Coordinates of C-alpha atoms in Angstrom, one line a residue:
X1 CA 99.1 105.9 138.4
X2 CA 102.2 104.9 137.6
X3 CA 103.4 101.7 139.7
X4 CA 106.0 102.3 142.5
X5 CA 109.5 100.9 141.8
X6 CA 112.3 99.6 143.6
X7 CA 115.6 99.0 142.1
X8 CA 117.8 96.0 142.3
X9 CA 121.3 95.2 142.2
X10 CA 122.7 92.0 142.5
X11 CA 126.3 90.9 143.1
X12 CA 126.8 87.3 141.0
X13 CA 129.9 85.0 141.0
X14 CA 130.5 84.6 137.3
X15 CA 130.4 80.7 137.5
X16 CA 126.8 81.0 138.2
X17 CA 125.9 84.1 136.3
X18 CA 124.0 81.6 133.7
X19 CA 121.9 79.4 136.4
X20 CA 121.0 82.6 138.0
X21 CA 119.9 84.5 134.9
X22 CA 117.7 81.6 134.4
X23 CA 116.1 81.9 137.8
X24 CA 115.4 85.3 137.2
X25 CA 113.6 84.4 133.6
X26 CA 111.3 82.1 135.6
X27 CA 110.3 84.4 138.3
X28 CA 109.6 87.0 135.7
X29 CA 109.5 90.3 137.5
X30 CA 112.9 91.8 137.0
X31 CA 113.2 94.6 134.4
X32 CA 116.7 94.9 133.6
X33 CA 119.0 98.0 132.6
X34 CA 120.2 96.5 129.5
X35 CA 122.7 99.0 128.1
X36 CA 123.4 100.2 124.3
X37 CA 125.3 97.4 122.5
X38 CA 126.0 96.3 119.2
X39 CA 124.0 93.3 118.3
X40 CA 125.5 90.5 117.1
X41 CA 125.2 88.8 113.8
X42 CA 123.1 86.0 115.2
X43 CA 120.9 88.1 116.9
X44 CA 120.4 90.5 113.6
X45 CA 119.4 87.0 111.9
X46 CA 117.3 86.0 114.5
X47 CA 115.5 89.6 114.1
X48 CA 115.3 88.9 110.6
X49 CA 113.9 85.1 110.8
X50 CA 111.4 87.0 113.2
X51 CA 109.7 89.8 110.8
X52 CA 109.6 87.1 108.3
X53 CA 107.9 84.9 110.7
X54 CA 105.4 88.0 111.7
X55 CA 104.9 88.1 107.7
X56 CA 103.5 84.4 107.6
X57 CA 101.3 85.0 110.4
X58 CA 99.9 88.0 108.7
X59 CA 99.6 85.4 105.3
X60 CA 98.3 82.9 107.4
X61 CA 95.6 85.2 109.2
X62 CA 94.2 86.2 106.1
X63 CA 93.8 82.4 105.0
X64 CA 91.8 81.3 108.1
X65 CA 88.7 80.7 109.0
X66 CA 86.8 80.5 112.3
X67 CA 88.0 77.2 112.1
X68 CA 90.7 75.4 114.3
X69 CA 92.7 72.1 114.2
X70 CA 95.7 70.5 116.4
X71 CA 99.2 71.3 114.5
X72 CA 100.1 69.0 111.2
X73 CA 104.0 70.0 112.0
X74 CA 104.5 71.4 115.3
X75 CA 108.5 72.7 114.8
X76 CA 107.9 76.5 113.7
X77 CA 111.4 76.1 111.7
X78 CA 109.8 73.2 109.6
X79 CA 106.7 75.1 109.3
X80 CA 108.2 77.8 108.2
X81 CA 110.3 76.0 105.4
X82 CA 107.2 74.1 104.5
X83 CA 104.9 77.5 104.0
X84 CA 107.9 79.2 101.9
X85 CA 108.3 75.9 99.7
X86 CA 104.4 75.9 99.1
X87 CA 104.7 79.7 98.8
X88 CA 107.3 79.4 95.9
X89 CA 105.1 76.7 94.5
X90 CA 101.9 79.4 94.6
X91 CA 104.8 81.9 92.2
X92 CA 105.9 79.6 89.9
X93 CA 102.7 78.1 89.0
X94 CA 101.0 81.6 88.7
X95 CA 104.0 82.6 86.8
X96 CA 103.2 79.6 84.4
X97 CA 99.9 80.3 84.1
X98 CA 100.2 83.8 83.2
X99 CA 103.0 82.7 80.7
X100 CA 100.2 80.2 79.4
X101 CA 97.4 82.6 79.2
X102 CA 99.5 84.9 77.2
X103 CA 100.3 82.1 75.0
X104 CA 96.5 81.1 74.1
X105 CA 95.6 84.6 73.6
X106 CA 98.5 85.3 70.9
X107 CA 96.9 81.7 68.8
X108 CA 93.4 82.6 69.6
X109 CA 92.9 84.9 66.4
X110 CA 94.1 81.4 64.3
X111 CA 91.0 79.4 65.4
X112 CA 91.2 75.4 66.0
X113 CA 93.4 73.6 64.2
X114 CA 95.5 70.4 64.6
X115 CA 99.1 71.0 64.4
X116 CA 100.0 66.7 63.4
X117 CA 97.6 67.8 60.5
X118 CA 99.7 70.8 59.4
X119 CA 102.8 69.2 60.1
X120 CA 101.5 66.0 57.6
X121 CA 101.2 69.0 54.9
X122 CA 104.7 70.1 55.4
X123 CA 106.0 66.8 55.0
X124 CA 104.1 65.9 51.6
X125 CA 106.2 69.3 50.3
X126 CA 103.8 72.1 51.0
X127 CA 104.7 75.0 53.2
X128 CA 102.1 75.9 55.9
X129 CA 102.6 79.4 56.6
X130 CA 100.5 82.3 59.2
X131 CA 100.5 85.6 58.4
X132 CA 99.4 88.9 59.7
X133 CA 99.2 91.7 57.8
X134 CA 97.0 95.3 57.8
X135 CA 94.0 95.0 55.6
X136 CA 95.0 98.3 54.1
X137 CA 98.3 96.5 52.5
X138 CA 96.4 93.3 50.8
X139 CA 97.4 92.6 47.3
X140 CA 95.5 90.1 45.4
X141 CA 98.6 89.3 43.4
X142 CA 99.5 87.0 46.5
X143 CA 96.9 84.4 45.6
X144 CA 99.1 83.5 42.3
X145 CA 101.9 82.8 44.6
X146 CA 100.2 80.6 47.4
X147 CA 96.4 79.5 48.4
X148 CA 95.8 81.9 50.8
X149 CA 92.7 82.6 53.1
X150 CA 91.5 84.5 55.4
X151 CA 91.3 83.1 58.7
X152 CA 90.2 86.1 61.2
X153 CA 90.1 89.6 61.2
X154 CA 90.5 91.7 64.6
X155 CA 90.2 95.7 63.6
X156 CA 92.7 96.0 61.0
X157 CA 94.5 93.3 61.5
X158 CA 94.0 90.0 59.0
X159 CA 95.4 86.9 59.7
X160 CA 96.1 84.3 56.9
X161 CA 97.0 80.7 56.4
X162 CA 99.1 80.1 53.0
X163 CA 99.3 76.9 51.5
X164 CA 102.4 76.7 48.7
X165 CA 104.1 73.9 46.7
X166 CA 107.3 76.0 45.6
X167 CA 108.6 78.9 47.3
X168 CA 107.5 80.5 50.5
X169 CA 105.2 83.2 50.1
X170 CA 107.3 86.2 51.2
X171 CA 106.4 90.3 51.6
X172 CA 107.4 93.1 53.4
X173 CA 103.8 93.6 54.4
X174 CA 103.3 89.9 55.4
X175 CA 104.4 89.0 58.9
X176 CA 105.2 85.4 59.3
X177 CA 104.3 83.7 62.5
X178 CA 105.6 80.0 63.9
X179 CA 102.4 78.5 65.8
X180 CA 103.5 75.0 67.6
X181 CA 100.0 74.5 69.2
X182 CA 96.6 75.8 68.9
X183 CA 94.4 77.6 72.0
X184 CA 93.2 74.2 72.9
X185 CA 96.5 72.9 74.0
X186 CA 97.2 76.0 76.0
X187 CA 94.0 75.6 77.6
X188 CA 94.3 72.1 78.6
X189 CA 97.8 73.3 80.3
X190 CA 96.2 76.1 82.3
X191 CA 93.6 73.7 83.3
X192 CA 96.4 71.1 84.4
X193 CA 98.3 74.1 86.4
X194 CA 95.5 75.3 87.8
X195 CA 94.4 72.0 89.4
X196 CA 98.2 72.0 90.7
X197 CA 98.0 75.5 92.2
X198 CA 94.5 74.9 94.0
X199 CA 95.6 71.8 95.5
X200 CA 99.2 73.9 96.7
X201 CA 96.2 76.4 97.9
X202 CA 94.7 73.8 99.8
X203 CA 97.5 73.1 101.4
X204 CA 98.1 76.5 102.7
X205 CA 94.6 77.2 103.6
X206 CA 95.0 73.7 105.9
X207 CA 98.2 74.8 107.3
X208 CA 96.5 78.2 108.2
X209 CA 94.0 76.6 110.6
X210 CA 96.8 76.1 113.2
X211 CA 100.2 78.1 111.9
X212 CA 99.4 81.2 113.9
X213 CA 100.3 79.7 117.0
X214 CA 102.7 77.5 116.0
X215 CA 104.6 80.5 114.4
X216 CA 104.2 83.3 117.6
X217 CA 105.4 80.2 119.7
X218 CA 108.4 80.3 117.4
X219 CA 108.6 84.5 117.6
X220 CA 108.2 84.1 121.2
X221 CA 110.8 81.8 121.5
X222 CA 113.3 84.2 119.2
X223 CA 112.3 87.0 121.0
X224 CA 113.1 85.6 124.2
X225 CA 116.6 84.2 122.9
X226 CA 117.5 87.9 121.6
X227 CA 116.2 89.2 125.4
X228 CA 118.6 86.8 127.2
X229 CA 121.5 87.9 125.3
X230 CA 120.8 91.2 126.1
X231 CA 120.5 91.2 129.5
X232 CA 123.3 88.4 129.9
X233 CA 125.5 91.4 127.8
X234 CA 124.1 93.8 130.3
X235 CA 126.4 92.5 133.3
X236 CA 128.7 94.5 134.5
X237 CA 132.2 92.4 135.1
X238 CA 133.8 93.3 138.4
X239 CA 137.0 91.8 140.4
X240 CA 138.8 90.7 137.7
X241 CA 135.7 89.3 135.5
X242 CA 135.4 87.2 139.1
X243 CA 132.0 88.8 139.6
X244 CA 129.1 90.4 138.0
X245 CA 127.0 93.6 138.9
X246 CA 123.5 93.3 137.0
X247 CA 120.9 96.3 137.7
X248 CA 117.1 96.6 137.6
X249 CA 113.7 97.3 138.9
X250 CA 110.7 95.5 140.4
X251 CA 107.2 96.5 141.2
X252 CA 107.4 97.5 145.1
X253 CA 104.3 95.8 145.5
X254 CA 106.1 92.6 144.4
X255 CA 109.3 93.1 146.4
X256 CA 108.8 90.4 149.3
X257 CA 108.2 87.5 147.1
X258 CA 111.3 88.7 145.0
X259 CA 113.7 89.1 147.8
X260 CA 112.3 85.6 149.0
X261 CA 113.1 84.2 146.1
X262 CA 116.7 85.3 146.1
X263 CA 117.2 84.3 149.8
X264 CA 116.2 80.8 148.9
X265 CA 119.6 80.9 146.3
X266 CA 121.3 82.6 149.2
X267 CA 122.3 85.9 146.6
X268 CA 123.8 88.9 147.4
X269 CA 121.5 92.3 146.4
X270 CA 120.3 95.4 147.6
X271 CA 117.0 96.8 147.2
X272 CA 116.8 100.6 147.2
X273 CA 114.2 103.5 146.4
X274 CA 114.4 105.5 143.4
X275 CA 116.2 108.7 143.2
X276 CA 115.0 111.7 140.8
X277 CA 118.2 111.0 138.5
X278 CA 117.3 107.3 138.1
X279 CA 115.8 106.4 134.8
X280 CA 112.8 104.0 136.5
X281 CA 111.0 102.0 134.1
X282 CA 107.4 103.1 133.7
X283 CA 104.4 100.1 134.8
X284 CA 100.7 101.7 134.3
X285 CA 97.9 101.0 137.2
X286 CA 94.7 102.1 136.0
X287 CA 90.9 101.2 136.3
X288 CA 89.6 99.2 134.0
X289 CA 87.7 102.2 132.0
X290 CA 91.4 104.2 131.9
X291 CA 93.1 100.9 131.1
X292 CA 91.3 101.0 127.7
X293 CA 93.0 104.5 126.8
X294 CA 96.6 103.5 127.6
X295 CA 97.3 102.6 123.9
X296 CA 96.3 106.4 122.8
X297 CA 98.6 107.8 125.7
X298 CA 101.8 105.3 124.4
X299 CA 101.0 106.8 120.9
X300 CA 102.5 110.0 122.2
X301 CA 104.8 108.8 124.8
X302 CA 105.1 107.3 128.4
X303 CA 105.0 109.5 131.4
X304 CA 108.5 110.0 133.1
X305 CA 108.5 108.4 136.9
X306 CA 108.6 111.8 138.4
X307 CA 105.3 113.1 137.1
X308 CA 101.6 112.0 137.0
X309 CA 99.9 109.2 134.9
X310 CA 97.7 111.3 132.7
X311 CA 95.6 108.7 131.6
X312 CA 92.8 108.3 133.6
X313 CA 92.4 112.2 133.4
X314 CA 92.2 112.3 129.6
X315 CA 89.9 109.4 129.1
X316 CA 86.7 110.9 129.8
X317 CA 87.2 114.0 127.6
X318 CA 88.8 112.2 125.1
X319 CA 85.7 109.7 124.9
X320 CA 83.6 112.5 124.8
X321 CA 85.5 114.3 122.0
X322 CA 85.4 111.4 119.8
X323 CA 81.5 111.5 120.4
X324 CA 80.9 115.1 119.9
X325 CA 83.2 114.8 116.2
X326 CA 81.4 111.9 115.1
X327 CA 78.3 113.0 115.9
X328 CA 75.8 110.9 114.7
X329 CA 73.7 108.5 116.7
X330 CA 73.1 106.0 113.7
X331 CA 76.8 105.5 113.2
X332 CA 77.1 105.3 117.0
X333 CA 75.0 102.6 117.1
X334 CA 76.5 100.5 114.0
X335 CA 80.1 101.1 116.5
X336 CA 78.3 99.7 119.1
X337 CA 76.2 96.8 117.5
X338 CA 80.0 96.4 115.4
X339 CA 82.1 95.8 118.6
X340 CA 80.0 94.1 120.8
X341 CA 79.8 91.4 117.3
X342 CA 83.6 91.3 117.4
X343 CA 83.8 90.5 121.6
X344 CA 81.7 87.2 120.4
X345 CA 84.3 86.4 118.3
X346 CA 87.6 88.0 119.0
X347 CA 90.9 87.3 120.7
X348 CA 91.7 88.1 124.2
X349 CA 94.6 90.8 123.4
X350 CA 92.3 92.4 120.3
X351 CA 89.0 93.0 123.2
X352 CA 90.7 95.9 124.7
X353 CA 90.4 97.9 121.5
X354 CA 86.8 96.6 120.8
X355 CA 85.9 97.8 124.2
X356 CA 87.7 100.7 123.7
X357 CA 85.7 101.5 120.2
X358 CA 82.2 100.5 122.3
X359 CA 83.1 102.8 124.9
X360 CA 83.4 105.4 121.9
X361 CA 80.5 104.3 119.6
X362 CA 78.3 104.6 123.1
X363 CA 79.8 108.0 123.3
X364 CA 79.0 108.6 119.6
X365 CA 75.3 107.7 120.3
X366 CA 74.7 110.0 123.0
X367 CA 76.0 113.2 121.0
X368 CA 74.4 112.0 118.3
X369 CA 71.3 112.2 120.1
X370 CA 72.0 115.6 121.8
X371 CA 72.6 116.9 118.3
X372 CA 69.8 115.5 116.9
X373 CA 71.4 113.4 114.3
X374 CA 70.6 109.9 113.1
X375 CA 72.4 108.6 109.8
X376 CA 72.3 112.3 108.7
X377 CA 69.0 113.2 109.2
X378 CA 68.3 116.0 111.2
X379 CA 65.8 116.1 114.4
X380 CA 66.3 119.4 115.7
X381 CA 63.3 121.6 116.5
X382 CA 60.6 122.1 113.4
X383 CA 63.3 120.1 110.9
X384 CA 60.7 117.0 110.9
X385 CA 56.8 117.8 111.3
X386 CA 53.7 115.9 110.3
X387 CA 50.6 114.3 112.3
X388 CA 52.3 111.6 112.4
X389 CA 54.9 112.9 115.0
X390 CA 54.5 111.5 118.3
X391 CA 54.5 113.9 121.0
X392 CA 57.0 112.7 122.7
X393 CA 59.4 113.2 119.7
X394 CA 57.9 116.9 120.0
X395 CA 59.2 117.3 123.2
X396 CA 62.6 115.8 122.4
X397 CA 63.1 117.9 119.6
X398 CA 62.9 120.8 121.9
X399 CA 66.0 119.9 124.1
X400 CA 67.9 119.5 120.8
X401 CA 71.0 121.4 120.5
X402 CA 71.4 123.4 117.4
X403 CA 74.3 124.4 115.9
X404 CA 75.3 127.7 118.2
X405 CA 75.2 125.4 121.4
X406 CA 77.5 123.0 120.4
X407 CA 79.9 125.4 118.8
X408 CA 79.1 127.2 122.3
X409 CA 79.8 123.5 123.9
X410 CA 82.7 123.0 122.3
X411 CA 84.8 125.9 123.7
X412 CA 83.4 125.4 127.1
X413 CA 84.5 122.2 127.3
X414 CA 87.6 123.2 125.8
X415 CA 88.2 125.6 128.6
X416 CA 87.1 123.0 130.7
X417 CA 89.7 120.5 130.0
X418 CA 92.6 123.3 129.8
X419 CA 91.7 124.4 133.7
X420 CA 91.8 121.1 134.3
X421 CA 95.0 120.5 133.2
X422 CA 96.5 123.5 134.9
X423 CA 95.0 122.0 137.9
X424 CA 97.1 119.0 137.6
X425 CA 100.2 120.6 136.8
X426 CA 99.8 122.7 140.3
X427 CA 99.6 118.9 141.8
X428 CA 102.7 117.7 139.9
X429 CA 104.6 120.5 140.7
X430 CA 103.5 120.2 144.6
X431 CA 104.6 116.4 144.5
X432 CA 107.7 116.9 142.8
X433 CA 109.2 120.0 143.9
X434 CA 107.2 121.0 146.8
X435 CA 103.9 122.8 147.6
X436 CA 105.6 126.6 147.3
X437 CA 106.6 126.0 143.5
X438 CA 103.0 125.3 142.7
X439 CA 101.7 128.6 144.3
X440 CA 102.7 130.4 141.3
X441 CA 100.2 128.1 139.1
X442 CA 97.4 127.8 141.9
X443 CA 97.3 132.0 141.4
X444 CA 96.7 131.0 137.5
X445 CA 94.4 128.8 138.0
X446 CA 92.2 131.2 140.4
X447 CA 92.5 133.9 137.3
X448 CA 91.5 131.5 134.8
X449 CA 88.8 129.3 136.8
X450 CA 87.4 132.0 138.6
X451 CA 88.3 135.7 137.5
X452 CA 87.5 135.2 133.8
X453 CA 84.5 132.9 134.0
X454 CA 82.7 135.4 136.5
X455 CA 83.4 138.6 134.4
X456 CA 82.4 136.6 131.3
X457 CA 79.1 135.8 133.0
X458 CA 78.4 139.0 134.7
X459 CA 78.8 141.0 130.8
X460 CA 76.5 138.1 129.7
X461 CA 74.2 138.8 131.7
X462 CA 73.9 135.7 133.4
X463 CA 75.2 136.8 136.6
X464 CA 74.4 140.0 138.2
X465 CA 77.1 142.7 136.8
X466 CA 78.2 144.2 139.7
X467 CA 78.7 141.0 141.4
X468 CA 80.4 139.6 138.3
X469 CA 82.8 142.2 138.3
X470 CA 83.5 142.2 141.8
X471 CA 84.3 138.2 141.8
X472 CA 86.5 139.0 138.8
X473 CA 88.7 142.1 140.7
X474 CA 88.8 139.9 144.0
X475 CA 89.9 136.9 142.3
X476 CA 92.0 138.6 139.8
X477 CA 93.9 140.0 142.5
X478 CA 94.3 136.9 144.8
X479 CA 95.9 135.1 141.5
X480 CA 97.8 137.8 140.5
X481 CA 99.7 138.4 143.7
X482 CA 101.5 134.8 143.4
X483 CA 101.7 134.8 140.0
X484 CA 103.5 137.6 139.0
X485 CA 105.4 137.9 142.8
X486 CA 106.2 134.4 143.4
X487 CA 106.7 132.4 140.4
X488 CA 110.3 131.6 140.7
X489 CA 110.8 130.7 144.5
X490 CA 114.1 131.8 146.1
X491 CA 114.8 134.4 143.5
X492 CA 114.3 138.3 144.3
X493 CA 110.7 139.9 143.8
X494 CA 111.8 142.0 140.6
X495 CA 113.2 139.0 139.1
X496 CA 109.7 137.5 139.9
X497 CA 107.6 140.4 138.9
X498 CA 110.1 140.6 135.3
X499 CA 109.1 136.8 134.7
X500 CA 105.6 136.9 136.1
X501 CA 104.6 139.6 133.3
X502 CA 106.5 137.3 130.6
X503 CA 104.5 134.7 131.7
X504 CA 101.1 136.9 131.3
X505 CA 101.6 137.1 128.1
X506 CA 102.3 133.7 127.4
X507 CA 99.2 133.0 129.3
X508 CA 96.8 135.3 127.9
X509 CA 98.0 134.4 123.7
X510 CA 98.4 130.6 124.7
X511 CA 95.1 130.3 126.8
X512 CA 93.1 131.9 123.6
X513 CA 94.7 129.6 121.2
X514 CA 94.2 126.5 122.8
X515 CA 90.2 127.3 123.7
X516 CA 89.6 128.5 120.3
X517 CA 91.8 124.8 119.7
X518 CA 88.5 123.2 120.6
X519 CA 86.1 124.8 118.1
X520 CA 87.4 121.6 115.5
X521 CA 85.1 119.6 117.9
X522 CA 81.7 121.4 116.5
X523 CA 83.3 121.8 112.6
X524 CA 83.9 117.8 112.3
X525 CA 80.4 116.9 113.9
X526 CA 78.9 119.6 111.7
X527 CA 80.5 118.5 108.5
X528 CA 80.2 114.5 108.8
X529 CA 76.1 115.6 109.8
X530 CA 75.9 117.5 106.6
X531 CA 77.5 115.1 104.4
X532 CA 75.5 112.7 106.1
X533 CA 72.5 114.5 105.2
X534 CA 73.6 115.7 101.7
X535 CA 73.6 112.3 100.9
X536 CA 70.6 111.2 101.9
X537 CA 69.0 114.2 99.6
X538 CA 71.1 112.5 96.4
X539 CA 69.6 109.2 97.2
X540 CA 66.1 110.7 97.1
X541 CA 67.0 112.8 94.1
X542 CA 68.5 110.9 91.8
X543 CA 66.5 107.4 92.0
X544 CA 64.4 106.4 89.4
X545 CA 60.7 106.7 89.5
X546 CA 60.5 102.5 88.7
X547 CA 59.1 100.9 92.1
X548 CA 62.0 98.2 92.2
X549 CA 65.2 100.3 90.7
X550 CA 64.5 103.3 92.9
X551 CA 65.1 101.0 96.0
X552 CA 67.8 99.4 94.4
X553 CA 69.5 102.8 93.4
X554 CA 68.7 104.9 97.0
X555 CA 70.1 101.8 99.0
X556 CA 73.3 101.8 96.7
X557 CA 73.5 105.6 97.4
X558 CA 73.5 105.4 101.0
X559 CA 75.4 102.6 101.3
X560 CA 78.2 104.2 99.6
X561 CA 77.7 107.5 101.0
X562 CA 77.6 107.0 104.9
X563 CA 80.3 104.0 104.7
X564 CA 82.8 107.1 102.8
X565 CA 81.3 109.6 105.2
X566 CA 81.8 107.3 108.4
X567 CA 85.1 106.1 106.8
X568 CA 86.4 109.8 107.1
X569 CA 84.4 110.9 109.9
X570 CA 86.0 108.1 112.1
X571 CA 89.9 109.5 110.8
X572 CA 88.9 112.5 111.8
X573 CA 87.4 111.7 115.4
X574 CA 90.3 109.8 115.8
X575 CA 93.1 112.1 115.2
X576 CA 91.5 115.4 116.4
X577 CA 90.6 115.0 120.3
X578 CA 94.3 113.0 119.9
X579 CA 95.9 116.5 118.9
X580 CA 94.1 118.1 121.8
X581 CA 94.8 115.7 123.9
X582 CA 98.3 115.7 123.4
X583 CA 98.9 120.0 122.2
X584 CA 96.4 121.8 124.4
X585 CA 95.5 119.2 127.6
X586 CA 99.6 117.9 127.8
X587 CA 101.1 121.4 127.3
X588 CA 99.2 123.0 130.1
X589 CA 99.4 120.0 132.2
X590 CA 103.0 120.4 132.1
X591 CA 103.2 116.5 130.5
X592 CA 107.1 116.2 129.8
X593 CA 107.0 112.5 129.1
X594 CA 110.0 110.0 128.0
X595 CA 109.1 107.2 129.9
X596 CA 110.2 103.9 129.0
X597 CA 108.0 100.9 129.6
X598 CA 108.4 98.5 132.2
X599 CA 109.0 94.9 130.4
X600 CA 110.4 92.0 133.2
X601 CA 112.8 89.6 131.7
X602 CA 110.9 86.5 131.2
X603 CA 110.8 83.6 129.6
X604 CA 107.6 84.8 127.8

């Protein structure tokens, strides 16, 4: 549900404006209406710094272990500079090591030699050359001009060393290279650089044990400063700039405490109920279970203050649809156990997401049991047989839903959610505009929720055909009268009838399309089960007969296959129920959205 709000208008003397803002920030309940204004250069710089600090937090989190220590550097700015300096050293040292590795690779073909010995020979009046040529271009006559030896050969390349007393050995097919150091020299340099790099990384690892908290405090401080500047500039100056009018919102349940604090400061203010034209901030107030799904609803938009918060109404459906799409009890059990383990390790702000994962995993486990799938193994009727099968398991197999059952169930669930959305739309119309504006919607609900199912059940022989037809006709007439003749209160009956006919076409085509969209629940669950079964078959068929090797290959294929299948199934199980919620359900519930979040002005 949406928590009710009160509109606050404060009249402040300009000389006391700063002090009043500080008091309001300490109270931490007033959502100030901040207008669109250009950010100052200072605030732009702060935003840039915040983004940089967030990147550093992510970097430190990737290094951090579970251990935490007291901050060795408590100032966020100083810590940021220290991390930047160490990162710069890491970059330079990594580049140096990479360069030395290339130098080492270039001299490796020449083997080990002493540069001082080479230099001594040259000082004695000899030419010492390191040469490269293609083996097809080798010429024995070169031996007449110099003492030349093959040092190494890699493929078609010959690495030669030549010593001559007179002129240097030159030839178009010979490439001379200058070697100042042997590979051993570069190896020593690389080891020294690597030790220095390890030392710098150790310093960063140590900093990561406390950096997150310090950097997040700095981020919070900068965000608070930016928010303060926005609030400060949102005040409207009046009476020759002597007075400032500040407008905002507070939760209605906290009005007494808030006004008490204002009265202590002898401030002039008014408290008003919101009007339909006001752009009131949205603060959701739901049960502990529904609160877990608020983040999912916010992916689309928040409701506006005139309509219902649909979070508690779509939460059970989303949970059920997720389990339907994933549909494997083994995968569900993995998610349940993984989230329970994560809850023992995670930070408080992450725990709601883990609880959400737990309930989604629980739904997956239940739907997997109903559909008879466990890590791709099918447990349907006659799917698993043998003397070792216990009687209770055989009884369970009789109740496992087959593909036809699951397809029908997906359509029935879709029909139920669509009708439920229509009911919510009628309720919201009555709340916002008055009961008479919901009468036509109630008529459509009678047709869709009673007339159509009665006819369908009768035609399928699930109830007496005559009774089904009678109910369908009576409900159809009762629903059609307001749907066709009272869909626009206050207009003449002919206009209502014309509008009703147009709505009938939209309802017929839209309802069919909406309900058929839910068949994707069945399709995704079936595809996940089939892929899991395929990987199980591959593990059995492709494994060799050697005892130990067979088990190893099976484990590798099963681990890779089910990991891939689980990843793809999780993606589909998240996205498609999301689509059904935001398109089919929201449309039939008449959801408009467009609300903005309640964000109180505070020091946090």
